[in-house]
Each structure stands twice: as C-alpha cells, then as structure tokens.
Coordinates of C-alpha atoms and ligand atoms in Angstrom, one line a residue:
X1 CA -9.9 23.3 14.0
X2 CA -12.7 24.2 11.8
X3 CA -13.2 23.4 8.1
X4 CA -11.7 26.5 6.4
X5 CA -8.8 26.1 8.9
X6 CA -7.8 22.7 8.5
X7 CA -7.7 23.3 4.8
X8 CA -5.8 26.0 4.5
X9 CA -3.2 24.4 7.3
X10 CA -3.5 21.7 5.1
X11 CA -2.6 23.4 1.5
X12 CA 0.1 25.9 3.4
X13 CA 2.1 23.3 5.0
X14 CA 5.4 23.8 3.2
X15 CA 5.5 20.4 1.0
X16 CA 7.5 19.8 -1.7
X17 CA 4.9 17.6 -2.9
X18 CA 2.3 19.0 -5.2
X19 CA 0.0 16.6 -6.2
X20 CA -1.1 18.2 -9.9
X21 CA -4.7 18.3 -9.0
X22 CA -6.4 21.5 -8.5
X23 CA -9.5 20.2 -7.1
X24 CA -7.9 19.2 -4.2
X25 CA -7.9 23.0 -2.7
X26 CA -11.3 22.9 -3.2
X27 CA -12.3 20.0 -0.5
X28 CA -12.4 21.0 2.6
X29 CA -11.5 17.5 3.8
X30 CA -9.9 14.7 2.1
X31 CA -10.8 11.0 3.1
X32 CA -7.7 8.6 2.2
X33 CA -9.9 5.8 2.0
X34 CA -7.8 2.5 1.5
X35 CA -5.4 3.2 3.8
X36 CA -7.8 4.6 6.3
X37 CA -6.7 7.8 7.2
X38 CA -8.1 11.5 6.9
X39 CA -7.3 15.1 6.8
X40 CA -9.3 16.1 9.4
X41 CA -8.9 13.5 12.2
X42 CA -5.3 12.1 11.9
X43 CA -3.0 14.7 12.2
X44 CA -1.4 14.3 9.3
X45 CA 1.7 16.9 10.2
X46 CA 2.3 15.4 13.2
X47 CA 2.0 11.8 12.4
X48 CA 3.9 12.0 8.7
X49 CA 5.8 15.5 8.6
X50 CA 9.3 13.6 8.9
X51 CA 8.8 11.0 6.2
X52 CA 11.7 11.0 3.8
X53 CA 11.3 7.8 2.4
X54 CA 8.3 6.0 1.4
X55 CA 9.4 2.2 0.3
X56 CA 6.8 0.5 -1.1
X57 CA 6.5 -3.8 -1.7
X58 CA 4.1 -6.4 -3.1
X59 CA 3.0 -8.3 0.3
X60 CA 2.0 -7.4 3.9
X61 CA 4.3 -9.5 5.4
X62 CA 7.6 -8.9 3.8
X63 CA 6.4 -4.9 4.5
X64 CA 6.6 -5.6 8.1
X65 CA 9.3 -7.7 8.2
X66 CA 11.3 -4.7 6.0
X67 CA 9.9 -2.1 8.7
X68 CA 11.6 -4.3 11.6
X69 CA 14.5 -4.8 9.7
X70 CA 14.9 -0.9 9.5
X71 CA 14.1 -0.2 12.8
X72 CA 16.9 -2.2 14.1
X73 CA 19.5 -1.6 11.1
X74 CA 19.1 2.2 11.7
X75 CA 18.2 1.7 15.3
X76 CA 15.5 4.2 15.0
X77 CA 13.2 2.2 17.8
X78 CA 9.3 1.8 16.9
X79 CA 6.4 4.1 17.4
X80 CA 5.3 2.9 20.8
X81 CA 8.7 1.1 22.5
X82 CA 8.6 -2.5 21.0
X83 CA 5.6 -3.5 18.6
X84 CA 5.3 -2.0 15.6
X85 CA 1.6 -0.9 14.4
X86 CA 0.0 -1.0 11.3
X87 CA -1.2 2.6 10.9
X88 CA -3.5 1.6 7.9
X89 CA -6.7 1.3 9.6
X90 CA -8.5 -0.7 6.7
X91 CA -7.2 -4.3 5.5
X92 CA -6.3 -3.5 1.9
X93 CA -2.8 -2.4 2.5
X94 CA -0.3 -2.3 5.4
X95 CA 1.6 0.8 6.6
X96 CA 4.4 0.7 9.5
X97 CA 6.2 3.7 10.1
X98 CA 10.3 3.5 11.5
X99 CA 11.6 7.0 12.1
X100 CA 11.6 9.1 9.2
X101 CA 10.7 5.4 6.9
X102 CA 7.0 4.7 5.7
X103 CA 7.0 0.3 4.9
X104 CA 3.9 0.6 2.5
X105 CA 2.0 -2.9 0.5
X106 CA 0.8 -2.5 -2.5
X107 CA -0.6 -5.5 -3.5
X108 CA -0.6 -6.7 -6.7
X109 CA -0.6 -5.3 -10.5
X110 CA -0.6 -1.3 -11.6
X111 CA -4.6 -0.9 -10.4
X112 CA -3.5 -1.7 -6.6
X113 CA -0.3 0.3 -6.9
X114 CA -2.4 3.0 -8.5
X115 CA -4.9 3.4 -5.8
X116 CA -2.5 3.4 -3.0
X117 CA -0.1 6.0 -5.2
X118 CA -3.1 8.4 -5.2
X119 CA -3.6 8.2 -1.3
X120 CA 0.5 8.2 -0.6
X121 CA 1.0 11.3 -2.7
X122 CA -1.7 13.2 -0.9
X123 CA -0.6 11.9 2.6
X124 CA 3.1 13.1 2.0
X125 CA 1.3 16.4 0.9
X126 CA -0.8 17.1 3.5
X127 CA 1.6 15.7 6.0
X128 CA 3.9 18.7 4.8
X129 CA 6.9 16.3 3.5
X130 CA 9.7 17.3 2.0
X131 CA 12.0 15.8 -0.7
X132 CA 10.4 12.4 -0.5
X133 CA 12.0 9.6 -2.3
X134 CA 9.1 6.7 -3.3
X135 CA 10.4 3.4 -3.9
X136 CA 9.4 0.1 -5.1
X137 CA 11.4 -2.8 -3.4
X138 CA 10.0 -6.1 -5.4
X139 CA 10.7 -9.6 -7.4
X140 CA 10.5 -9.8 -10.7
X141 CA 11.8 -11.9 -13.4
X142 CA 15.2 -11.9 -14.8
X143 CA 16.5 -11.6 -18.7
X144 CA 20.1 -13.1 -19.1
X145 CA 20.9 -12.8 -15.0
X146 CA 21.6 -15.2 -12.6
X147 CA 18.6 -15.6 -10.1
X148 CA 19.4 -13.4 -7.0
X149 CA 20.8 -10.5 -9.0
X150 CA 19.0 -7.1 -7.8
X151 CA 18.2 -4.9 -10.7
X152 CA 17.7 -0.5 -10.2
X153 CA 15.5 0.3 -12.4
X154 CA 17.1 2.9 -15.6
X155 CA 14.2 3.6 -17.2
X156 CA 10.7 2.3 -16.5
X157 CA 8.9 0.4 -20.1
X158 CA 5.6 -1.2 -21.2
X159 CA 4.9 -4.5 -23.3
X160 CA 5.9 -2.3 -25.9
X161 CA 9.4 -1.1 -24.9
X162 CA 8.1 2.1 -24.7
X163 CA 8.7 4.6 -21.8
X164 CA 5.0 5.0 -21.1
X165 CA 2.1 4.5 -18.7
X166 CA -1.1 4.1 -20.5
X167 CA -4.0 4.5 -18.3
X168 CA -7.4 4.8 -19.8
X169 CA -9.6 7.4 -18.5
X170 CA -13.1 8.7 -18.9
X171 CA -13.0 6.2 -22.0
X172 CA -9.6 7.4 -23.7
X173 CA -6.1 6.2 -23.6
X174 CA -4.2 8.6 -21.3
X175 CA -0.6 8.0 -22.4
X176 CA 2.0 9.5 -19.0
X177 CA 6.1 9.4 -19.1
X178 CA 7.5 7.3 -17.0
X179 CA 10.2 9.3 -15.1
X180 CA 12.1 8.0 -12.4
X181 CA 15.1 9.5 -10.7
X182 CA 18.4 9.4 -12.2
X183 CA 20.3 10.4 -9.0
X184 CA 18.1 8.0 -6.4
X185 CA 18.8 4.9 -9.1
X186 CA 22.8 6.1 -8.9
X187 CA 23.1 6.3 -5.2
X188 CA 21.4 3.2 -5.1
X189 CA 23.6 1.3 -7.3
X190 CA 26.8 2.9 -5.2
X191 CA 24.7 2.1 -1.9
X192 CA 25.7 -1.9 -3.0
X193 CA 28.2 -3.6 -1.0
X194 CA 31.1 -4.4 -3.1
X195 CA 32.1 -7.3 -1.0
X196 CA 28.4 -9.1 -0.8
X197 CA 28.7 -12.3 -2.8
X198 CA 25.2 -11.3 -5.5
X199 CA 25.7 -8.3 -8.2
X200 CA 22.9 -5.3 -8.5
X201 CA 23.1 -4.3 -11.8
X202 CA 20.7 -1.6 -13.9
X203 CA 18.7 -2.0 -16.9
X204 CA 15.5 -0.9 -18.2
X205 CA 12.4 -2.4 -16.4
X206 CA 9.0 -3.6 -18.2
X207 CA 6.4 -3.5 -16.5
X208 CA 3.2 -5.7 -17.3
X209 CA -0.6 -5.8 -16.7
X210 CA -0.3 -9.8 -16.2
X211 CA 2.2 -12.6 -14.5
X212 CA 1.3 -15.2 -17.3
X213 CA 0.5 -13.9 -20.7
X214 CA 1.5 -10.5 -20.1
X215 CA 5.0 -11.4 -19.1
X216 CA 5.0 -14.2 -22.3
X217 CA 4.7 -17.2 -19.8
X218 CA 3.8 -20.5 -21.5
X219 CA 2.6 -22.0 -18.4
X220 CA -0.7 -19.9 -17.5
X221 CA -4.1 -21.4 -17.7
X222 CA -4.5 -20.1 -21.3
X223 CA -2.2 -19.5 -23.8
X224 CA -2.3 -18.9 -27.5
X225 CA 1.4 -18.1 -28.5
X226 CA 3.8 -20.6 -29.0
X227 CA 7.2 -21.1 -27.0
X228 CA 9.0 -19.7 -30.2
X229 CA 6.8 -16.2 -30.2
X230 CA 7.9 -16.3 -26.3
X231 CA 11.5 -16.7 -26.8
X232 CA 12.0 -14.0 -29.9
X233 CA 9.4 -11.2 -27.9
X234 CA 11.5 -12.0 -24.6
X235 CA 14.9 -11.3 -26.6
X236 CA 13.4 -7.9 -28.4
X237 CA 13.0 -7.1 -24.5
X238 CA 16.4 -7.9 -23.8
X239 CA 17.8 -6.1 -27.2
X240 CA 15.6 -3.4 -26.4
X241 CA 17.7 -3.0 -23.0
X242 CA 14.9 -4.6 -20.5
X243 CA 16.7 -7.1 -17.9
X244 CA 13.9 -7.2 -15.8
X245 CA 10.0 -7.5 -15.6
X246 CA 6.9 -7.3 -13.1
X247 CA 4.4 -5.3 -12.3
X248 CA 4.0 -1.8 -11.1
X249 CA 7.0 0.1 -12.1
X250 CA 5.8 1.9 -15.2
X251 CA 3.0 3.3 -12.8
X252 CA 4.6 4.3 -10.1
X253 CA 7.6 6.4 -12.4
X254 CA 4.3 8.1 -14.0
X255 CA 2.6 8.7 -11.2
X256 CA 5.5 10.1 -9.2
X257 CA 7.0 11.6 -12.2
X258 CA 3.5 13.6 -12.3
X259 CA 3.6 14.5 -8.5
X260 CA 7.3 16.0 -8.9
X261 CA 8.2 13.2 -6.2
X262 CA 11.8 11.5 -6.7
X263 CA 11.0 7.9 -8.0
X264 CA 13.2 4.9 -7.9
X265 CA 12.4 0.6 -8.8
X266 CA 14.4 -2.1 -7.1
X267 CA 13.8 -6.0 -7.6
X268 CA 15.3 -8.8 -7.2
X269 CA 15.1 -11.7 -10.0
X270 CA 13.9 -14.7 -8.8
X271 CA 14.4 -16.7 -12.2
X272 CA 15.5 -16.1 -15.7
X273 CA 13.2 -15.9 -17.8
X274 CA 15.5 -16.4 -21.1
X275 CA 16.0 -20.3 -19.3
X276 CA 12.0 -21.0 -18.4
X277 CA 8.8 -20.0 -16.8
X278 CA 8.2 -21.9 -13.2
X279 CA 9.4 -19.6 -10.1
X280 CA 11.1 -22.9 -8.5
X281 CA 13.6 -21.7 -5.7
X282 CA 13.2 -22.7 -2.1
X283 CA 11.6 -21.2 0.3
X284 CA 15.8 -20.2 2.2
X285 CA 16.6 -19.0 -1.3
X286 CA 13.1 -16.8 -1.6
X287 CA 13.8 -15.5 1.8
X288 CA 17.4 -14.6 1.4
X289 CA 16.9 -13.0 -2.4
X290 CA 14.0 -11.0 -1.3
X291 CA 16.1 -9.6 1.9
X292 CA 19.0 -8.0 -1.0
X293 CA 17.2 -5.3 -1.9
X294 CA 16.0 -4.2 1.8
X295 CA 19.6 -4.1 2.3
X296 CA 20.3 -2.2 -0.6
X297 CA 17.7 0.2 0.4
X298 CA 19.0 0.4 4.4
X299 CA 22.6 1.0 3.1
X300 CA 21.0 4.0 0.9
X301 CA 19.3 5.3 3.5
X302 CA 22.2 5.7 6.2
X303 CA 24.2 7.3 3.0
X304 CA 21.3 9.9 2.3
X305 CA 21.1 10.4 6.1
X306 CA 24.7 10.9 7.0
X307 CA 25.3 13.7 3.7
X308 CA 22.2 15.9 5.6
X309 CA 24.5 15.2 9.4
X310 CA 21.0 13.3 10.5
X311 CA 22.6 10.1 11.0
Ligands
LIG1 C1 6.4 -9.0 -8.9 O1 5.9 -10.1 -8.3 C2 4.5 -10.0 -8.3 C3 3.9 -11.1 -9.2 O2 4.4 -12.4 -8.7 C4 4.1 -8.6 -8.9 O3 3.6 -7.8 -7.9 C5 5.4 -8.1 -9.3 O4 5.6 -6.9 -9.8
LIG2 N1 7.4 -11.2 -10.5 C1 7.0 -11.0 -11.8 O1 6.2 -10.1 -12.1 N2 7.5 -11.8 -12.8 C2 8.3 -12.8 -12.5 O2 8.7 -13.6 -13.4 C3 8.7 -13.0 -11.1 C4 8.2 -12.2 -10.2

C-alpha cells in the first residue's frame, strides 16, 4: 500500500475511537514507539481489529500471568497454539493478546501510564476497534478496609480530592476531568462473586505522583511531616469519600475520558493505610490478593460477552 493509501485506510476504518488530535490525519505514518509497533508495517486491522478490552497492570509479569489466566478461563487458546508472545517489540512495556483481550504493563507512576495511554489509544484507533473498555487492574493502599478488599473505582481524585488530572504542558498547568465509566464500574461490581470469601466495594480513588510522600508515608527516605499531619490528611481522604490510593488512575480516566474510550480502575488493597505504612503480607497472600481483581475482570468479561451472544 502506498502512503496516501495506508492513511486513509487508516483514518476510515470505522473506530469508535477518536483520539482528539487533529494532527494525526496529517501523518502519513505513525510510529508507536514504546511499544514497538507501526502503522505502516504491522497491520494494525488485522492484528488488533477485535480488541474489546484493553486491561492494563503495573508489572510485566503479573501482565502475562493475567493473559494466561484468560486464555484458559475463557478458553480463547493463544496466538500461535501454546506460548503466548509478547507483541511489544521494545522492552519498556509488555503486550499479550487472548482473543478479543489486550494484557498491557504500564510500569510505574502517571508519566509511564501516560506514554503507553498515548500509543494504546492510537493502536485501538487505527486498528479500527470498536467500543473498547480500558482498564486498570492494580494494588493500592487501603483507607478503613481490610487488606484483600478490591476496590472499582467511583470517581478518579488527586492529592487534592479533586476530580482532576493536572498535566503541565508547554510550561502551563493543563487541568483534564477525570471521567471514568459509570456503567463498566457497575457491571464490575455485579461481576463479583457473592459467595467468594473477600468483599469489592467502590469508593473514590486518589491517585498520587509518589509511593512515599505523595501517598503521606512516614517511612520514605525523606520526610518532613509528622505522623499527626499523616493521620488527619489520610482521614480528609477518607471523609472526602477516597478508600483507595496509587498511582495512575486520575490519568488514565483523563486520558480515556478525552479519547471518548469507556474507562474503568480496579485494585486491590494490600494494607490499610489508616493502621500503618510497611506493605508486610507474604508473598501466598500477595499472590492470592493480586489474582481478585483478574477474577473480577474474567467474570466481567464473560458477562459482557454473553449479552452481545459472543460467548
Ligand atoms: C500501585 O502500586 C504501585 C506502587 O507500589 C503503583 O504503580 C500503583 O499505582
Ligand atoms: N500501591 C500504592 O500506590 N500504594 C500502596 O499503599 C500500595 C500499593
């Protein structure tokens, strides 16, 4: 295909996806750089065109490990008979793909998340995707719940309790609104299984720019507020409907909120942070904890799947 081709194959494809850009038309090809993959090599259609739901996590392994867990909950079999590949072709994030299921890592922190949010949304676009659900599937601290509890995200909040993604660009603060999905976060919550022995509850989600200070730890390298100053910001969180922190969410609820892309945080609380600071389960608890909201998420899945007769 030649260049004015491919692009317009590539803008014309049908997506529900628009990423609010309108450069984009103008480039005849796009390079996805971190995750290694391009508009004019990788047939991006072909490849991506059935992706309904793109579930994102912090680390490459539990991404992998989610993907195989799919693959055999759903029995949707793997790209190539048994192994699974990682379709990233660079090293800064992992990508499996299990039928119409894209396992994405995202590292650490809002910048990470960021970068990878920019490439996804232009994948699923170009790919030709339609109704796409993005998810974040983490840990995170807990505010008055007993470690192991998953938490949906209601409503996505910075260190200020307010529903905003402040992103500074060319040298201002760009304020966003952090919009997630009302409906995904409900049929995620009735996805639970009433009879499993842990609760998944909702709340309102801050997200933070750091694990230590940024989250009111006392126990960072350097800190200059006392454990008093912890304990009263940590209950204006809670009074101010937060029962959850970590990382990314605020982001990605902007970013997808921007992209007109159905958006939707689950987590799991490894500790509470109203009792302490030191993430101290074991390794069988970590394990087990992390696995709830993968099940969660498979449970959702065959329940979106089975309403459109594809399951
Ligand atoms: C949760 O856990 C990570 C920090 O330990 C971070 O990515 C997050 O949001
Ligand atoms: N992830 C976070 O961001 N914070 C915690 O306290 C635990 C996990």
């Amino acid at each position: 295909m030649d260049g004015t081709t491919e692009k317009k194959a590539r803008l014309d494809n049908g997506s529900s996806v628009r990423p609010p850009n309108p450069y984009l038309e103008k480039q005849d090809v796009d390079v996805l750089f971190h995750i290694g993959l391009a508009t004019d090599k990788d047939q991006l259609p072909a490849r991506f065109g059935d992706v309904k739901f793109v579930c994102m996590g912090g680390s490459t392994t539990r991404m992998k490990r989610f993907a195989e867990f799919i693959s055999e909950r759903l029995g949707f079999g793997t790209q190539n008979g048994t192994v699974l590949t990682d379709l990233c072709s660079t090293d800064r994030y992992c990508m499996y793909k299990v039928g119409c299921v894209l396992s994405v890592s995202h590292g650490m922190g809002m910048p990470s998340i960021s970068i990878l949010l920019h490439e996804l949304i232009k994948l699923v676009h170009y790919a030709g995707c339609k109704d796409v659900v993005f998810i974040r599937m983490g840990t995170c601290g807990g505010l008055g719940l007993k470690p192991g509890t998953v938490v949906v995200t209601d409503t996505a909040v910075n260190e200020m309790f307010e529903p905003a993604y402040k992103v500074p660009i060319l040298g201002k603060i760009v304020s966003r609104p952090t919009q997630l999905s009302k409906e995904v976060a409900t049929e995620l919550l009735a996805a639970h299984d009433s009879n499993a022995d842990y609760d998944v509850t909702t709340g309102n989600t801050m997200s933070t720019s750091d694990f230590y200070e940024g989250q009111a730890r006392i126990d960072g390298a350097i800190c200059e507020h006392t454990l008093e100053d912890k304990i009263a910001y940590l209950q204006a969180a809670y009074e101010a409907g937060v029962r959850n922190i970590e990382m990314e969410g605020t982001c990605l609820a902007a970013m997808c909120g921007a992209a007109k892309i159905k958006g939707a945080v689950v987590c799991v609380t490894l500790l509470d942070r109203l009792l302490g600071d030191q993430v101290t389960m074991t390794p069988e608890q970590h394990q087990e904890w992390e696995h709830r909201p993968q099940e969660l998420l498979a449970r959702f899945f065959i329940n979106q799947l089975r309403k459109e007769g594809l399951y």
